[in-house]
PDB file of C-alpha atoms and ligand atoms in Angstrom:
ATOM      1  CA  UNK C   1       2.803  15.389  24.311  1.00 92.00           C
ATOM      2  CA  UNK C   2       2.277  15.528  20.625  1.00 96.00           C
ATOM      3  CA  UNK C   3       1.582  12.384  18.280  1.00 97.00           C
ATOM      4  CA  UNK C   4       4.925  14.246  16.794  1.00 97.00           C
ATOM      5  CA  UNK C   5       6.454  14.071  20.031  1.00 97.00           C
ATOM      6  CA  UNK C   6       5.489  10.546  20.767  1.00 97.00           C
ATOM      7  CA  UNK C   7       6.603   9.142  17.092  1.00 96.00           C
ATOM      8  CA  UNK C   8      10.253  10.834  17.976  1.00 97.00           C
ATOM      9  CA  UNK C   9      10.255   9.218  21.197  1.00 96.00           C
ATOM     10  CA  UNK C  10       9.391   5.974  19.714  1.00 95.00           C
ATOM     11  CA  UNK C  11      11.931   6.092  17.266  1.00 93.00           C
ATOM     12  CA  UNK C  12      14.639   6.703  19.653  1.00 93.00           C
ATOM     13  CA  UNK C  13      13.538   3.378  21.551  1.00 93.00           C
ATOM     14  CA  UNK C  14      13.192   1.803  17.684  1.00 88.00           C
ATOM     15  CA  UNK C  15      16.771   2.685  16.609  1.00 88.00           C
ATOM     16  CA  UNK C  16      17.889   1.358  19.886  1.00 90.00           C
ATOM     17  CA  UNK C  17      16.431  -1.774  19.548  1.00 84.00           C
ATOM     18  CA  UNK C  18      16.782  -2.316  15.706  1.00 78.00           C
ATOM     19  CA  UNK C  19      19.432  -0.008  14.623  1.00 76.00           C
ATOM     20  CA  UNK C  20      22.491  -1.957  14.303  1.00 72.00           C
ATOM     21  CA  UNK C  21      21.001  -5.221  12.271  1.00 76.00           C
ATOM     22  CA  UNK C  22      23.077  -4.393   9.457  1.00 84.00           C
ATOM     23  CA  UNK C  23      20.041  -6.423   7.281  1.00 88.00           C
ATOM     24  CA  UNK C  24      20.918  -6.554   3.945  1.00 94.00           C
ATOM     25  CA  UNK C  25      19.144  -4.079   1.516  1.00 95.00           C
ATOM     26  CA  UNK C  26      17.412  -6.771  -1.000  1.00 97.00           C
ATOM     27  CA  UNK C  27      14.390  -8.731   0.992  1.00 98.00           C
ATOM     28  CA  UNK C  28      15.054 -11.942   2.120  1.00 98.00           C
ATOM     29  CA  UNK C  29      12.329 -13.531   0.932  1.00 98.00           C
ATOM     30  CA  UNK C  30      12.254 -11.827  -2.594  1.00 98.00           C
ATOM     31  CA  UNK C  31       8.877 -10.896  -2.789  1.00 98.00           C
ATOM     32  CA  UNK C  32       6.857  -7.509  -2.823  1.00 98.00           C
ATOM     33  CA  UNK C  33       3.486  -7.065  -0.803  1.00 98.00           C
ATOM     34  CA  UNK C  34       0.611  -4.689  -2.503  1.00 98.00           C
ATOM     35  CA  UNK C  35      -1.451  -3.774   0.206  1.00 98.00           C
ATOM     36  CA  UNK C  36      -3.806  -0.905   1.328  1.00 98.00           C
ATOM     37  CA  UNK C  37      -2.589   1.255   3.739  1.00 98.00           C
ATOM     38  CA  UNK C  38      -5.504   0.629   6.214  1.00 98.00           C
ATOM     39  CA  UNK C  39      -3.971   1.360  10.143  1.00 98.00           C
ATOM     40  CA  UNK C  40      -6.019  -2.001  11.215  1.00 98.00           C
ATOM     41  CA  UNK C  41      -3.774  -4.167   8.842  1.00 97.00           C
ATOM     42  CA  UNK C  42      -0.250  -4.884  10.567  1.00 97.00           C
ATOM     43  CA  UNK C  43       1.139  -6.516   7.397  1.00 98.00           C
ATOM     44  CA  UNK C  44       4.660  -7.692   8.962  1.00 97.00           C
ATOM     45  CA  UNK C  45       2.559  -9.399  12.063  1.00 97.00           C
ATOM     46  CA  UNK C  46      -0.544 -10.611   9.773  1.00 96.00           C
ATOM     47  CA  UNK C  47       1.827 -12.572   7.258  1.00 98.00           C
ATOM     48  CA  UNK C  48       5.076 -13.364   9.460  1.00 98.00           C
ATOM     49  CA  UNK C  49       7.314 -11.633   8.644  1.00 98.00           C
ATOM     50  CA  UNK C  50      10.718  -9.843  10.054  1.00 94.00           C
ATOM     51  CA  UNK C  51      12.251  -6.649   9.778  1.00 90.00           C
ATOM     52  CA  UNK C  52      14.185  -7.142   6.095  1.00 94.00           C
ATOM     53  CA  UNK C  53      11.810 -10.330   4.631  1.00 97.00           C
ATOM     54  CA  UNK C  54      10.077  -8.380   1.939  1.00 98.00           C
ATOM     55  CA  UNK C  55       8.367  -4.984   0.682  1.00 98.00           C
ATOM     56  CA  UNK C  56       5.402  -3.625   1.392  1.00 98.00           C
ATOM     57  CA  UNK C  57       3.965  -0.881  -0.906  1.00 98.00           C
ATOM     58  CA  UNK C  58       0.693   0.686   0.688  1.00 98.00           C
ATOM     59  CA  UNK C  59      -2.222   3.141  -1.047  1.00 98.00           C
ATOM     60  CA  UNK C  60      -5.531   3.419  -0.458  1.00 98.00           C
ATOM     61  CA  UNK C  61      -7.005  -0.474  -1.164  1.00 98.00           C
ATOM     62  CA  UNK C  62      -3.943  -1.812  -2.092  1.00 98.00           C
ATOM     63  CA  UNK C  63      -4.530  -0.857  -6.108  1.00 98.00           C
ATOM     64  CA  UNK C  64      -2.324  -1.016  -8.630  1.00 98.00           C
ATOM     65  CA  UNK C  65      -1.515   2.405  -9.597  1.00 97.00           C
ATOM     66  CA  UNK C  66       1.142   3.866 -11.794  1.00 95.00           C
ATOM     67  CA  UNK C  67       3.265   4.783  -8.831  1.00 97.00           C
ATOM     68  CA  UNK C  68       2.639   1.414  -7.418  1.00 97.00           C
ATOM     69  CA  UNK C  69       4.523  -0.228 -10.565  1.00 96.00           C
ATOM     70  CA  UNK C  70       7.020   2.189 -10.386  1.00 96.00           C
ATOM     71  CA  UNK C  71       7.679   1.043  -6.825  1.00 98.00           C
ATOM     72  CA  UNK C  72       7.401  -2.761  -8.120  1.00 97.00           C
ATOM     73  CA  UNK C  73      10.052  -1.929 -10.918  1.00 96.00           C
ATOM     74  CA  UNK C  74      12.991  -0.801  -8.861  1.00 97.00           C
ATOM     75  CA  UNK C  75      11.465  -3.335  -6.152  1.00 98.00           C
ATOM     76  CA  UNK C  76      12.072  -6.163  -8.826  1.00 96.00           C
ATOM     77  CA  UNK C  77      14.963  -5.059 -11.373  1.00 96.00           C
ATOM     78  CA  UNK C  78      17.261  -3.323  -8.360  1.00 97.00           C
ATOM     79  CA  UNK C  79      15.933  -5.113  -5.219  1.00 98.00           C
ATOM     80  CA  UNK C  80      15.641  -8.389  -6.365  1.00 97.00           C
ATOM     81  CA  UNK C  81      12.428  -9.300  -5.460  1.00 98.00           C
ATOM     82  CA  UNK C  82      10.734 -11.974  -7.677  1.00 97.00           C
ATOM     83  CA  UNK C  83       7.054 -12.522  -6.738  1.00 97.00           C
ATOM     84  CA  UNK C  84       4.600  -9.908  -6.054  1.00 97.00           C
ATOM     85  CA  UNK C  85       1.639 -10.580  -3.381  1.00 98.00           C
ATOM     86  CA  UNK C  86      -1.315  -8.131  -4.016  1.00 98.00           C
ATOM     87  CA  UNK C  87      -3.192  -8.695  -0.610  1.00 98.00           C
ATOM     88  CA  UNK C  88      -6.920  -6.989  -0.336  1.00 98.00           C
ATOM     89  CA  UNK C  89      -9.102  -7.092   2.740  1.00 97.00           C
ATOM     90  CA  UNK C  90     -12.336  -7.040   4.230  1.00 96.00           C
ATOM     91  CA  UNK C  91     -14.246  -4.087   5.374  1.00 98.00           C
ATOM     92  CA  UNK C  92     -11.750  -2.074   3.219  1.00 98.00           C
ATOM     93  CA  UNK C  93     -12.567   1.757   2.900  1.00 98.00           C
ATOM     94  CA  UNK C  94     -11.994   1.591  -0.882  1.00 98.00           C
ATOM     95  CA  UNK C  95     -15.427  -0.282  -0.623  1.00 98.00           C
ATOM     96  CA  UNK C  96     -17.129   2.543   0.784  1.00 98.00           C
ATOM     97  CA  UNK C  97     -17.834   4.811  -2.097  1.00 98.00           C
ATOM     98  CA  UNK C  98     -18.187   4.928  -5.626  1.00 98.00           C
ATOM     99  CA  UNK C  99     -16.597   8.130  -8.278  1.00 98.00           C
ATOM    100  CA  UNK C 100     -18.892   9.700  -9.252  1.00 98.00           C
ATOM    101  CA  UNK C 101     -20.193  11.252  -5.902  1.00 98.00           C
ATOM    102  CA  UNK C 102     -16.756  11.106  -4.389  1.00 98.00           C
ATOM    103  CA  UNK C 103     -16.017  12.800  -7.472  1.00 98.00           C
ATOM    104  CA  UNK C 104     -19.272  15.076  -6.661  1.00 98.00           C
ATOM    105  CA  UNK C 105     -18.393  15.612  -3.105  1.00 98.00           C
ATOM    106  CA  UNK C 106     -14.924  16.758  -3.943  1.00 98.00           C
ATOM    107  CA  UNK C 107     -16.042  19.655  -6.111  1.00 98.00           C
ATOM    108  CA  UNK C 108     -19.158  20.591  -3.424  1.00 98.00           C
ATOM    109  CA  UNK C 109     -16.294  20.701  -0.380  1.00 98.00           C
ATOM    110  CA  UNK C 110     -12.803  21.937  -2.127  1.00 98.00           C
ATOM    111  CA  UNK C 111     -13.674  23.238  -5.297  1.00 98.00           C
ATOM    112  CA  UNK C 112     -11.197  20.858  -7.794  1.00 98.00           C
ATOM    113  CA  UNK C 113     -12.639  18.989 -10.712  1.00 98.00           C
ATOM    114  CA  UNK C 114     -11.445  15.595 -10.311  1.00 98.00           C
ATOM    115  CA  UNK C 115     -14.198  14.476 -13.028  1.00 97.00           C
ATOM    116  CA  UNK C 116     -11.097  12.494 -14.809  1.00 97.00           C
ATOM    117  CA  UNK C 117      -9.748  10.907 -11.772  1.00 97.00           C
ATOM    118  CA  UNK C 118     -10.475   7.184 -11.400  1.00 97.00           C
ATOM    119  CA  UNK C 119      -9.793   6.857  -7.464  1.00 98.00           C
ATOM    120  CA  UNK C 120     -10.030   2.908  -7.962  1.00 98.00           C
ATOM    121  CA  UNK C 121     -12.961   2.029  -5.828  1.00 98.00           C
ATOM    122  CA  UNK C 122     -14.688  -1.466  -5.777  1.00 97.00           C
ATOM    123  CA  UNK C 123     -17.161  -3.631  -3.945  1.00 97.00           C
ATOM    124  CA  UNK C 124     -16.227  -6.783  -4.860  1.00 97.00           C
ATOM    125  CA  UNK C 125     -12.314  -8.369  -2.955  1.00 97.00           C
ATOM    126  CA  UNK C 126     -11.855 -11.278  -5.135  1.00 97.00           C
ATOM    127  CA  UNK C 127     -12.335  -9.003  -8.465  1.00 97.00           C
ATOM    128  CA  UNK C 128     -10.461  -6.047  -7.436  1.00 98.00           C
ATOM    129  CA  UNK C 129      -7.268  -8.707  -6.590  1.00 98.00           C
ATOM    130  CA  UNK C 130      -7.702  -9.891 -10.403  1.00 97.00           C
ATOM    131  CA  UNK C 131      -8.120  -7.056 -11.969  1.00 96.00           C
ATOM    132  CA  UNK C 132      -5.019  -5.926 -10.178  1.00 97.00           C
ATOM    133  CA  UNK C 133      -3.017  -8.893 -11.264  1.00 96.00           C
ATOM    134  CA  UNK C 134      -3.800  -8.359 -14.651  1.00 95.00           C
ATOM    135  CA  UNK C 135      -2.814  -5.280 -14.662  1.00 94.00           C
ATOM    136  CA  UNK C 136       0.580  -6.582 -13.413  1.00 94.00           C
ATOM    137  CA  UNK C 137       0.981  -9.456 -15.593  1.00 90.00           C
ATOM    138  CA  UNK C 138       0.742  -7.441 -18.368  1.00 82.00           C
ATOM    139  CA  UNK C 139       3.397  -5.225 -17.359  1.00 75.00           C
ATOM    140  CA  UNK C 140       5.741  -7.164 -15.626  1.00 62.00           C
TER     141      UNK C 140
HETATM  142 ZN1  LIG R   1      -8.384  -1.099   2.728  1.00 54.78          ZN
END
């Protein structure tokens, strides 16, 4: 069976299990989650929460990207949520590599200059959560 196969198959048991809660369409708790999208970090089980308590918006390290405050604008002016969580973790992969030779590596193995592209790495947790929150305060 394919991992295709297997998510369909899973869904079916999901939407029979979970797919007449009716849950309302704003979170509960009114508050957004910025996370990375590493597949060791269960957000919903590592914070508590329940199907409808809040939104969680995922890239690589849990930066705060121009998409990302795109998703945090219609998450807080049409969603209702009113505090934002920007949650970083240990042993992230977004600590694994610097620009300029990912940069370097990108042209060597697919030919595309991505020269200009910051892809947001950083070593250190506690500075990459503030300089994140900066950027949201002054946006937000
Ligand atoms: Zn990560």
């Amino acid at each position: 069976m394919s991992y295709f196969e297997q998510f369909m198959q899973a869904n079916q048991a999901y939407v029979a299990l979970h797919g007449q809660l009716n849950l309302p369409l704003k979170p509960k708790t009114r508050v957004a989650i910025v996370t990375c999208m590493d597949s060791r970090l269960h957000v919903a089980q590592a914070l508590g929460l329940a199907l409808g308590d809040a939104h969680i918006l995922r890239n690589a390290g849990g930066r705060v990207t121009e998409d990302m405050i795109r998703s945090l604008v219609i998450s807080q002016q049409q969603m209702g949520t009113r505090e934002i969580v920007v949650l970083h973790h240990t042993d992230c992969g977004a600590q694994t590599f610097e620009n300029g030779p990912f940069q370097e590596y990108l042209k060597e193995e697919l030919g595309v200059d991505v020269s200009d592209q910051d892809f947001l790495p950083f070593q250190d947790i506690e500075e990459s959560v503030r300089e994140d929150m900066q950027a949201l305060s002054s946006l937000l």
